Tab-separated table of C-alpha atoms and ligand atoms in Angstrom:
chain	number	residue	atom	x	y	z
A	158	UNK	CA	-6.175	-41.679	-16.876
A	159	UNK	CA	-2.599	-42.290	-16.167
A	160	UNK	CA	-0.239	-42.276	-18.556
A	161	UNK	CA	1.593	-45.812	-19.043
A	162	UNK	CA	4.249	-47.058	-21.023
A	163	UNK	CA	3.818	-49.844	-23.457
A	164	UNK	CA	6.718	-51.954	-23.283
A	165	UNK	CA	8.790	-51.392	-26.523
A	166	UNK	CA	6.657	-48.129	-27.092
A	167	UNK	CA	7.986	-44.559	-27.570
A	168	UNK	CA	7.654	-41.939	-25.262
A	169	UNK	CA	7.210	-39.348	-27.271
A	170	UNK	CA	3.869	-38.636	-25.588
A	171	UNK	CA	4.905	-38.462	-22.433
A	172	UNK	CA	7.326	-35.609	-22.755
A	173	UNK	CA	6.462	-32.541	-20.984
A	174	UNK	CA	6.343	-30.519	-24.242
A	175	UNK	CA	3.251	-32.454	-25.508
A	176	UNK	CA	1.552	-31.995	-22.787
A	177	UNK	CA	2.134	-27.967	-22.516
A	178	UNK	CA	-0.813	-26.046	-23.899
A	179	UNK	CA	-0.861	-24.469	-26.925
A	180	UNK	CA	-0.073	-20.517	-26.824
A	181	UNK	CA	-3.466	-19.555	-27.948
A	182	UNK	CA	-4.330	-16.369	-29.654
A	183	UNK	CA	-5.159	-13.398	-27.353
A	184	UNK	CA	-8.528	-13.311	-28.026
A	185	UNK	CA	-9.289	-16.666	-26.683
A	186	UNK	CA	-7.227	-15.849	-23.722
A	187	UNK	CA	-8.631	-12.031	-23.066
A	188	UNK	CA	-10.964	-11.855	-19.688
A	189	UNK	CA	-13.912	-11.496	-19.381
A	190	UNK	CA	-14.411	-7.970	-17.403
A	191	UNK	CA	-17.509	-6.897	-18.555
A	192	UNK	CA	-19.490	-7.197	-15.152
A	193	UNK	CA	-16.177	-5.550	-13.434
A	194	UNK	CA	-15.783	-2.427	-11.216
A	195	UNK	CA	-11.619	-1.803	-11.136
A	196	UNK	CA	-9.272	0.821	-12.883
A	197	UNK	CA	-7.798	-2.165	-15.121
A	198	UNK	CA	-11.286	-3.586	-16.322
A	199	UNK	CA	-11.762	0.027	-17.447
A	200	UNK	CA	-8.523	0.327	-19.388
A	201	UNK	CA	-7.775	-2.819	-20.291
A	202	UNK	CA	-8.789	-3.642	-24.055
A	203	UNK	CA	-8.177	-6.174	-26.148
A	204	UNK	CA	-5.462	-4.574	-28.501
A	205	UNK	CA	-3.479	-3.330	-25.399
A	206	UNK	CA	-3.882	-7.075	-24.122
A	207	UNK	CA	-2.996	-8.054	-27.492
A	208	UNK	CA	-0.008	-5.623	-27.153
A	209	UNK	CA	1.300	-7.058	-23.768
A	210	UNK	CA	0.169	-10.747	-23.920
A	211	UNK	CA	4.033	-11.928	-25.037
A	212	UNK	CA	6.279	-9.171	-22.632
A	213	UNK	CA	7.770	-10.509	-19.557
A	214	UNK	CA	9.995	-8.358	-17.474
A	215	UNK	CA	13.388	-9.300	-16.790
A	216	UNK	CA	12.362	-10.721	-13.652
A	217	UNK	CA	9.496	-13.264	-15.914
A	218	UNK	CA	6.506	-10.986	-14.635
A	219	UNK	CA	3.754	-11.408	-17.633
A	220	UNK	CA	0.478	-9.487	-18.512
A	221	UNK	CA	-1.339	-12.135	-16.763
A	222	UNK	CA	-0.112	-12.134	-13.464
A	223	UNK	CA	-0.393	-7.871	-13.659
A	224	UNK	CA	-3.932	-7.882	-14.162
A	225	UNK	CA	-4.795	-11.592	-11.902
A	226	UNK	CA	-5.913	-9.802	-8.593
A	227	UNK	CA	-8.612	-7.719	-10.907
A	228	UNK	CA	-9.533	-10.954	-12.680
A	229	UNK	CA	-10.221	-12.904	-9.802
A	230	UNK	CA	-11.603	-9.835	-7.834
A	231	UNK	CA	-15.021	-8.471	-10.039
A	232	UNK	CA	-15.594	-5.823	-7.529
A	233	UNK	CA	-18.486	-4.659	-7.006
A	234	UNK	CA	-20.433	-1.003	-7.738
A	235	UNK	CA	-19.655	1.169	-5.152
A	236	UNK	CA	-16.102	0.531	-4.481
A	237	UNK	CA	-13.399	0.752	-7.628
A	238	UNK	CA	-10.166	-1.652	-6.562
A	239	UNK	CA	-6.918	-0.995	-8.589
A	240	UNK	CA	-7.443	-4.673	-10.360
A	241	UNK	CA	-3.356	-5.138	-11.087
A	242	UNK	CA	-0.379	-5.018	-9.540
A	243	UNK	CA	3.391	-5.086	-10.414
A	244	UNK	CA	6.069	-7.345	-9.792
A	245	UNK	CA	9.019	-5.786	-10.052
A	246	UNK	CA	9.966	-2.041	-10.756
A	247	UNK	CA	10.358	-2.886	-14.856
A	248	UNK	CA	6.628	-3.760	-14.801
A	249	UNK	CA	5.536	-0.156	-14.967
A	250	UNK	CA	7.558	0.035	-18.414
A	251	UNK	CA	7.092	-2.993	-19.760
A	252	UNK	CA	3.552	-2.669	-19.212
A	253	UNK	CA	3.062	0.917	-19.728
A	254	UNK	CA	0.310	0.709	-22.216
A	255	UNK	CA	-1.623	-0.532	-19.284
A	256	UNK	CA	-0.076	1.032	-15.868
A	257	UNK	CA	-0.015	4.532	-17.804
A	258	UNK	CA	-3.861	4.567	-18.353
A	259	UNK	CA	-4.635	2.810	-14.956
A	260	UNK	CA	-2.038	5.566	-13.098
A	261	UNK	CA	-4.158	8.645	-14.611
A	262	UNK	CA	-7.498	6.834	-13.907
A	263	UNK	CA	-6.554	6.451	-10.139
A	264	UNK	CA	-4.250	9.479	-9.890
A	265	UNK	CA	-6.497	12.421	-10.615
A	266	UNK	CA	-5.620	12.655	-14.420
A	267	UNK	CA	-1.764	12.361	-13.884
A	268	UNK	CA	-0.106	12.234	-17.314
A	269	UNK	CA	2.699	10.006	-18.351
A	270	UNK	CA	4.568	13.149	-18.625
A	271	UNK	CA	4.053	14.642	-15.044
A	272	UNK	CA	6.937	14.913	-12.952
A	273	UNK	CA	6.690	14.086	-8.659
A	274	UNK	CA	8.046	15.796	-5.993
A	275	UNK	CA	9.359	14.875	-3.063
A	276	UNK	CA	9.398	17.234	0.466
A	277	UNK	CA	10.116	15.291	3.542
A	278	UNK	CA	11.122	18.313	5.325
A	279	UNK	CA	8.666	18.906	8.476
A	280	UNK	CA	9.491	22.391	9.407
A	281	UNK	CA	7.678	22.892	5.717
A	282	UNK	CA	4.015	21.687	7.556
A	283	UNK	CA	1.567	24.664	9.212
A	284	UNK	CA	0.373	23.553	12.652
A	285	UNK	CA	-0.379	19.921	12.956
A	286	UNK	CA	0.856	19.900	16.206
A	287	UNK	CA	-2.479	20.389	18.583
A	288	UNK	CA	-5.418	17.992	17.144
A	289	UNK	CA	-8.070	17.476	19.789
A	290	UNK	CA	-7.172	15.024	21.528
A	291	UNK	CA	-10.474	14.187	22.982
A	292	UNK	CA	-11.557	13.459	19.393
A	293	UNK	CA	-7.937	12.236	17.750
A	294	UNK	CA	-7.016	8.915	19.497
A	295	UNK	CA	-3.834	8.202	17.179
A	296	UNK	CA	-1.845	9.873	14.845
A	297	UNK	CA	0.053	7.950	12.527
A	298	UNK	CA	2.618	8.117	9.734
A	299	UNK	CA	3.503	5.815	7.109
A	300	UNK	CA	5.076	5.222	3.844
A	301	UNK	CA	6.525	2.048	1.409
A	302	UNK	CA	9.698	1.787	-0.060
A	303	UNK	CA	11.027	-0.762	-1.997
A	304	UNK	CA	14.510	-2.004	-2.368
A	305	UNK	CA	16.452	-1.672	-6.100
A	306	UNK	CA	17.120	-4.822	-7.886
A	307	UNK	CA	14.768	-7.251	-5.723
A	308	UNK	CA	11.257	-7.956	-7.220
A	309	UNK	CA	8.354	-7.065	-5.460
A	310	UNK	CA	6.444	-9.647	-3.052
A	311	UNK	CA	3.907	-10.626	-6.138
A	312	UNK	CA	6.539	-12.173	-7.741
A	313	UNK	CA	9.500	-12.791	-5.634
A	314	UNK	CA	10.386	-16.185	-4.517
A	315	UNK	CA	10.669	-17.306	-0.833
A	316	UNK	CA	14.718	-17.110	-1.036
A	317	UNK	CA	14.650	-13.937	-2.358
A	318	UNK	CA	12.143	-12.662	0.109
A	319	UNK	CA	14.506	-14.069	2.832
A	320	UNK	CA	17.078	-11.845	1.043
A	321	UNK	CA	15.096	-8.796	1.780
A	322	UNK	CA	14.715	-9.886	4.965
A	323	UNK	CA	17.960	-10.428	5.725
A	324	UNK	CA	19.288	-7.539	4.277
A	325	UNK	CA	16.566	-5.723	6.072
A	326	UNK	CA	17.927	-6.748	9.607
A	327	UNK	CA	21.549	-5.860	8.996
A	328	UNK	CA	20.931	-2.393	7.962
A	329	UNK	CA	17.757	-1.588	10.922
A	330	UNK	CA	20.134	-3.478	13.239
A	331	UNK	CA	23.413	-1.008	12.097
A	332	UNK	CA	20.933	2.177	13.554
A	333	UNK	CA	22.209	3.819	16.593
A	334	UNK	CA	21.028	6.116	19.092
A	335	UNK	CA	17.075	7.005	19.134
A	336	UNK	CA	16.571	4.426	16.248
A	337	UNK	CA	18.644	1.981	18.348
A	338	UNK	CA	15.582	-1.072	18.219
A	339	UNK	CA	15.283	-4.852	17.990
A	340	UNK	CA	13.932	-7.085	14.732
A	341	UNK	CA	11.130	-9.517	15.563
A	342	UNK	CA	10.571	-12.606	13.135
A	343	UNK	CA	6.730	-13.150	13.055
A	344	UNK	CA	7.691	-16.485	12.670
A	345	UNK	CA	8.991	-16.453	16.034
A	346	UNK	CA	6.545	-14.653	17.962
A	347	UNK	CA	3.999	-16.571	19.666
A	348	UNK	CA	0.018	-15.745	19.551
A	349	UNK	CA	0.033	-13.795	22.625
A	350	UNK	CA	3.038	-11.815	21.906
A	351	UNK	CA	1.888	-10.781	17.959
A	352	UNK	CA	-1.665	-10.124	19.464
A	353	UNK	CA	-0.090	-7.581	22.087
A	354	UNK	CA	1.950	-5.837	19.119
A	355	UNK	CA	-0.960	-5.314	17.050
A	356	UNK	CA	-3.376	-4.077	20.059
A	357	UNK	CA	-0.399	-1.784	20.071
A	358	UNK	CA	-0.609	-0.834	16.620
A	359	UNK	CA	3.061	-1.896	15.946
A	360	UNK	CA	1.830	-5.097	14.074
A	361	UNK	CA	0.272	-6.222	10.848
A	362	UNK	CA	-2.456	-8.865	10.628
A	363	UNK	CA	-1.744	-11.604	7.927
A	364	UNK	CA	-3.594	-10.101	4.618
A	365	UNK	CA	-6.925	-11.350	4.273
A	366	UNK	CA	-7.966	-9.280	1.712
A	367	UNK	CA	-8.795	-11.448	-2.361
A	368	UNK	CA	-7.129	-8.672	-4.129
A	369	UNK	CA	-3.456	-9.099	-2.115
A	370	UNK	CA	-4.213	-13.066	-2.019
A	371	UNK	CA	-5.183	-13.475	-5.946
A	372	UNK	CA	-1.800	-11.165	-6.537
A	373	UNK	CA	0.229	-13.973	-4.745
A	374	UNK	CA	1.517	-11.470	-1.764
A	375	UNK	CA	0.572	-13.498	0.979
A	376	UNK	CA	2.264	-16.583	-0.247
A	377	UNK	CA	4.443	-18.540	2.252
A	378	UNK	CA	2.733	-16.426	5.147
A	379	UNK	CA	5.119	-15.856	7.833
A	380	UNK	CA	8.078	-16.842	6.108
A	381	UNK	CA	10.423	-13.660	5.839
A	382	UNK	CA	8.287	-11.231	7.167
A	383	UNK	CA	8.503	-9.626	10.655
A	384	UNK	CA	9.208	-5.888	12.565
A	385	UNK	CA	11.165	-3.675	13.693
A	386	UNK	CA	10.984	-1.104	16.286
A	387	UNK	CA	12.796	1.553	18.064
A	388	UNK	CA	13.409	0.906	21.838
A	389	UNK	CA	11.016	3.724	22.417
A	390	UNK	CA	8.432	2.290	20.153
A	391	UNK	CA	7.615	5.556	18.182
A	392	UNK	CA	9.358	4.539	14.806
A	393	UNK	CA	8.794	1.069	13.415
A	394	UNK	CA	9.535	-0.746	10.335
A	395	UNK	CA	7.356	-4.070	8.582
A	396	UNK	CA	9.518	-6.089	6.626
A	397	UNK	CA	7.948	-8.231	3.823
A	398	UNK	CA	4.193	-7.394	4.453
A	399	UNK	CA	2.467	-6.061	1.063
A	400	UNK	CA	5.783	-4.721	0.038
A	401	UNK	CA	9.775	-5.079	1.178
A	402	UNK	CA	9.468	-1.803	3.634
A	403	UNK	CA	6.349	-0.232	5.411
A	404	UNK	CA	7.934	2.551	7.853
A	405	UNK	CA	5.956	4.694	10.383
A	406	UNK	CA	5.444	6.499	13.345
A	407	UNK	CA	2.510	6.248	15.214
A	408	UNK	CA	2.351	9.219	18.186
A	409	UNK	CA	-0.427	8.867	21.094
A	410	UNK	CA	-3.357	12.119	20.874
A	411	UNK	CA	-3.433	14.871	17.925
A	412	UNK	CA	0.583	15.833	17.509
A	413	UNK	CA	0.655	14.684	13.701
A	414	UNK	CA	3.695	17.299	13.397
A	415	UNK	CA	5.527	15.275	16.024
A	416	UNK	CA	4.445	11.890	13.983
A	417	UNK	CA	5.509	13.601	10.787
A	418	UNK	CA	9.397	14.618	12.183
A	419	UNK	CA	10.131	11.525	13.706
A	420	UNK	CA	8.609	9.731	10.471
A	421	UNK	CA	10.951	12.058	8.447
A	422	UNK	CA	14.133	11.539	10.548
A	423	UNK	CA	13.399	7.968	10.688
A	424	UNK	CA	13.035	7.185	7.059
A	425	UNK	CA	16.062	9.450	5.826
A	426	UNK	CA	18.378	7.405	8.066
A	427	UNK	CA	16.728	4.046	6.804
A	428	UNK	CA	17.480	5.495	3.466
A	429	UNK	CA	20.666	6.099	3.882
A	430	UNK	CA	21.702	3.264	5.831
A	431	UNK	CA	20.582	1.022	2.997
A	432	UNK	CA	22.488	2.946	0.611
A	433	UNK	CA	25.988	2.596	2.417
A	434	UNK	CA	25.261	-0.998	1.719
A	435	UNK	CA	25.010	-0.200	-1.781
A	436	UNK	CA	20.769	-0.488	-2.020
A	437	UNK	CA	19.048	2.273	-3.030
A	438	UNK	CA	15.090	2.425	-2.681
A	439	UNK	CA	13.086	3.099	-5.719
A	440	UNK	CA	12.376	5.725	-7.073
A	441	UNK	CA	12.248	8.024	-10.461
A	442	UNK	CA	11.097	11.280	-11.264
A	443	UNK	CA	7.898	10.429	-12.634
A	444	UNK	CA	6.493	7.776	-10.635
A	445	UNK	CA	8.526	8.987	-7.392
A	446	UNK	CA	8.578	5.886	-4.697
A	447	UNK	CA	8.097	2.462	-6.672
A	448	UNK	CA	6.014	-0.175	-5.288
A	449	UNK	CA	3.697	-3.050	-6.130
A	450	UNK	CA	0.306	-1.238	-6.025
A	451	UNK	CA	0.155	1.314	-8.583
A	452	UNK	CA	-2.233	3.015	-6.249
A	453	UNK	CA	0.830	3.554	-3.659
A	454	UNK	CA	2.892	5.003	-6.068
A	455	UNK	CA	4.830	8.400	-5.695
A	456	UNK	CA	4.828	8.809	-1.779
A	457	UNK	CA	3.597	5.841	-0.598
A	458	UNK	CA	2.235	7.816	2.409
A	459	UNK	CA	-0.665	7.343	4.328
A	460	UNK	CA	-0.537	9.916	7.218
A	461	UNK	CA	-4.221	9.211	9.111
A	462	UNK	CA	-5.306	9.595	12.440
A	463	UNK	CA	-7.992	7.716	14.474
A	464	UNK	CA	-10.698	9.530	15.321
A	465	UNK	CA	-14.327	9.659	17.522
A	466	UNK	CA	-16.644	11.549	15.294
A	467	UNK	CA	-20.163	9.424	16.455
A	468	UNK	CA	-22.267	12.706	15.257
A	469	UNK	CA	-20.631	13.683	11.896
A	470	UNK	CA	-19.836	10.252	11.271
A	471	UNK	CA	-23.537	9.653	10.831
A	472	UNK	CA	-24.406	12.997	8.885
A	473	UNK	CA	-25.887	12.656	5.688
A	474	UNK	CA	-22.809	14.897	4.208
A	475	UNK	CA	-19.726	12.955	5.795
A	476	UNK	CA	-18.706	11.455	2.722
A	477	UNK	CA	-19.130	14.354	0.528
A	478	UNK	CA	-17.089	16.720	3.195
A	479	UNK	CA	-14.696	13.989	3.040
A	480	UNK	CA	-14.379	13.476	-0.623
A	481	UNK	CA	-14.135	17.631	-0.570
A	482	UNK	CA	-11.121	17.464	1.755
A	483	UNK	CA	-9.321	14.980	-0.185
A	484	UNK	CA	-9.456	12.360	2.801
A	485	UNK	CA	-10.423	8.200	3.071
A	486	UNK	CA	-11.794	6.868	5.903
A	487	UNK	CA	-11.219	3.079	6.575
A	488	UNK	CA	-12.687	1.180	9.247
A	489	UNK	CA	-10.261	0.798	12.176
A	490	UNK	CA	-10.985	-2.651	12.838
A	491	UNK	CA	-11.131	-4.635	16.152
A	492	UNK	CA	-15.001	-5.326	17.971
A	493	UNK	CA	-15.727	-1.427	19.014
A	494	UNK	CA	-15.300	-0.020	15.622
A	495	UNK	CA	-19.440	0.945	14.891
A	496	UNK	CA	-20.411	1.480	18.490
A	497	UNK	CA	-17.442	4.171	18.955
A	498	UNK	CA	-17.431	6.008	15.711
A	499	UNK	CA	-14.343	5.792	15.727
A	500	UNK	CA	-12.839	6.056	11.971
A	501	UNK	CA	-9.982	5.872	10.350
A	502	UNK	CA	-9.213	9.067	8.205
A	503	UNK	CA	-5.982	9.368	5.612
A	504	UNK	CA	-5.117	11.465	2.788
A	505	UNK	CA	-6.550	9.985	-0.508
A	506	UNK	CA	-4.204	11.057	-2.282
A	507	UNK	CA	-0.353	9.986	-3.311
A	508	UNK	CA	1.413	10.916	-6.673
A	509	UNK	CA	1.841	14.051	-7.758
A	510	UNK	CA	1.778	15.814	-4.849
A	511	UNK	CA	4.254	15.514	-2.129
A	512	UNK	CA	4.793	14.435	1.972
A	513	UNK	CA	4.099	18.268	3.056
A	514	UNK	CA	1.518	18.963	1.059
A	515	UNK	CA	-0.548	15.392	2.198
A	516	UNK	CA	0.328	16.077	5.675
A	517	UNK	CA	-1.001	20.044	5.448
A	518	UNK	CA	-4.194	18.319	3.871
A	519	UNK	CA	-4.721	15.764	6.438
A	520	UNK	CA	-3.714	18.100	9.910
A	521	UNK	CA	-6.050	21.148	8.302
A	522	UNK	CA	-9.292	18.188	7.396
A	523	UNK	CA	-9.295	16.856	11.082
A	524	UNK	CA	-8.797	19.936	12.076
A	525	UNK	CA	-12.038	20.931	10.273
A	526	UNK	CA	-13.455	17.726	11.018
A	527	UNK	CA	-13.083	18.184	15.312
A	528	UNK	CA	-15.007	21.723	15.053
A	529	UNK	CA	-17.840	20.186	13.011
A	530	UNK	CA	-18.272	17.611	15.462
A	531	UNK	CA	-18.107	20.068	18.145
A	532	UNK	CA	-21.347	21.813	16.268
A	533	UNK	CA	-22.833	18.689	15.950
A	534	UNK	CA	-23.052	18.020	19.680
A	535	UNK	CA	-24.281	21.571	20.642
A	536	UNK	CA	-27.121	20.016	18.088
A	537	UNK	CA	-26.241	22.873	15.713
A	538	UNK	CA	-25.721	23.134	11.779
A	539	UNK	CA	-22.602	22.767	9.939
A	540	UNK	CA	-24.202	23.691	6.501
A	541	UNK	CA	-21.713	26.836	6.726
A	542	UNK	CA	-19.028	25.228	7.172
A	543	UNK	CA	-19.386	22.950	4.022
A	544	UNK	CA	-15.780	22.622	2.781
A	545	UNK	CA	-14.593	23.663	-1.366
A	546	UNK	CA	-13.387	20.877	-3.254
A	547	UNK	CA	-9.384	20.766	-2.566
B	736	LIG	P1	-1.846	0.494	5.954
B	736	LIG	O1	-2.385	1.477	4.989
B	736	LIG	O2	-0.623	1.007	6.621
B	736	LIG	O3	-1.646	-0.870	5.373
B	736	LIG	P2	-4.098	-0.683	7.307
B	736	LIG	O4	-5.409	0.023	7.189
B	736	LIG	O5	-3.885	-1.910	6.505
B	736	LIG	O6	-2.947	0.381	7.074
B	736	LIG	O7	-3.856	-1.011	8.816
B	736	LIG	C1	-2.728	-1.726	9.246
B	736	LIG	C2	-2.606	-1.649	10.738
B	736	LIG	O8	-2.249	-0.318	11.154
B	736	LIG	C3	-3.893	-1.984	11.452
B	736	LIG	O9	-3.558	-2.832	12.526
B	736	LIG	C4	-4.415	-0.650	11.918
B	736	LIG	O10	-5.132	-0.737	13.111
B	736	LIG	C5	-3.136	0.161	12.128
B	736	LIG	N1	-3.392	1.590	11.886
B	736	LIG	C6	-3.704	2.193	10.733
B	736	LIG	N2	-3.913	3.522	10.914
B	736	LIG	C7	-3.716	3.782	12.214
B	736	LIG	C8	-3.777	4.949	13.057
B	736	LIG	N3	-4.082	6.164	12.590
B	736	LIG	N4	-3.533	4.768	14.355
B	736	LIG	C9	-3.211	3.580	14.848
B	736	LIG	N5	-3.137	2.457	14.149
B	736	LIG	C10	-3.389	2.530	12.841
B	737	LIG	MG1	-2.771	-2.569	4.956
């Protein structure tokens, strides 16, 4: 009913302070998680809710907005989600009762006390260089960064994303030579032009997924976001799409090595760029590269390659093998996906070990992955060549 003022009466009760809710007590505010399938719901109890319910980062980034995308996301089974997410680089101290836990649950047992390493050096990766191309389509690199002293898109506001942006342009714009290239504002672009970018894997669709919606990283969708690319097209940057930087190279056929070194080049002169104008990305020795999803964390990378396996993609054993090799596979989207076989297959891994060592995993599993398939269509076993757990 609405609220009305009685002529002569006070209006004490229609100050915004009486109508705030009360700050209840954390168990009447604790989730319900029970039925839930995410690294949070695992960790999350009610004395480390209890623990975090009052922090707030020095951005305003609370316990509830960490662990939203888990709450709203129950998961299901078969497929354990992350559940949380930070919004700004304090959040994995603030919250460290929490992220600690959640960061050794999703990072192989990696302790609080581990150190990362970084190796962007490509001369330091074995082969790589001659993947089957009748079987690898597309080899692709990519990693996140995130820029100091900005939150991250979970909690930013639209000014402040415009900020990145902006920022963004200057320095991508200030690159000369082979990373000469051109900034394109998806708010700009029209249908036809976006769809011709992504069927040319330079683009990002709009995040559809409940987990990046429920964390708030979609918000104000286009607004600050856009790309950057090379004239040649073989090193690109996303501004503002899950986090401020997504950088890659994507290389046509099986030369990941050639993917990797342009990917390395590319990033290091990003890096410093940004730096002359007195940002620095993320980073610290534990954690390595900072972003939003705690399951980026440490090298952000996802080097992957897309690739026609239609026998061993339907063998009993491919997701064993592939859990074996340390590898995902992801669907690769777009109407052919099924009737191809053709998959999407990335290192699984990302803290704790570093760019070389992902890359070596990833070039010497497809490798691996081609010859089975070749066995596969001669109609003959690969029970021999059943990979040891990496
Ligand atoms: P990311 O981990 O970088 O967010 P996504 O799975 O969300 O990757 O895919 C984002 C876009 O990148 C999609 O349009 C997808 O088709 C494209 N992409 C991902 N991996 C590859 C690859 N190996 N080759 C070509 N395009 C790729
Ligand atoms: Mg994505």
């Amino acid at each position: 009913m609405e609220k009305k003022l009685e002529k002569g009466g006070s209006i004490d009760r229609l100050m915004p302070g009486k109508l705030k809710m009360k700050n209840l007590p954390a168990e009447k505010e604790l989730p319900d998680l029970s039925m839930h399938n995410s690294h949070m719901a695992k960790v999350l109890t009610l004395d480390i809710y209890k623990t975090l319910k009052e922090r707030k980062t020095s951005f305003g980034f609370t316990i509830d907005r960490v662990i939203q995308p888990g709450v709203d996301n129950p998961g299901n089974p078969f497929t354990m989600t992350m559940g949380c997410v930070a919004g700004d680089e304090d959040s994995y101290e603030v919250f460290k009762e929490l992220f600690d836990p959640v960061i050794e649950d999703k990072h192989r047992g990696y302790k609080p006390t581990d150190m990362h390493k970084t190796d962007l050096n490509p001369d330091g990766l074995v082969g790589g260089d001659d993947l089957d191309p009748n079987y690898v389509l597309i080899s692709r690199v990519r990693a996140i960064r995130s820029i100091r002293d900005f939150c991250f898109p979970a909690q930013c506001t639209r000014g402040e994303r415009r900020l990145v942006e902006k920022l963004s342009i200057e320095v991508l714009n200030s690159l000369t030579g082979d990373l000469q290239g051109k900034y394109y504002s998806l708010k700009n672009m029209s249908e036809e032009e976006q769809q011709q970018m992504i069927e040319q894997h330079l683009l990002f669709p709009k995040p559809v997924c409940p987990l990046l919606l429920a964390s708030g990283i979609a918000r104000d969708w286009p607004d600050g976001r856009g790309i950057w690319h090379n004239s040649s097209k073989t090193f690109s940057v996303w501004v503002n799409e899950e986090d401020h930087l997504k950088l890659m190279s994507v290389e046509k056929g099986g030369n990941m090595k050639a993917a990797f070194s342009c990917f390395c080049c590319g990033i290091k002169e990003v890096e410093s760029a940004f730096k002359e104008k007195g940002h620095a990305f993320m980073w610290n020795e534990h954690l390595g590269f900072i972003m939003s999803c705690p399951s980026n964390l440490g090298t952000g990378l996802r080097a992957g390659v897309h690739i026609k396996l239609p026998n061993l993609g339907n063998h009993p054993n491919f997701d064993e093998i592939l859990k074996r090799l340390r590898l995902e596979k992801r669907r690769t989207g777009g109407a052919d996906t099924d009737a191809d076989a053709i998959f999407d297959i990335s290192n699984a891994d990302r803290l704790g070990v570093s760019e070389v060592q992902l890359l070596q995993m990833v070039v010497d599993g497809v490798k691996l992955l081609v010859e089975m398939e070749k066995k596969l269509e001669m109609e003959e076993s690969i029970d021999d060549m059943m990979p040891t757990q990496k």
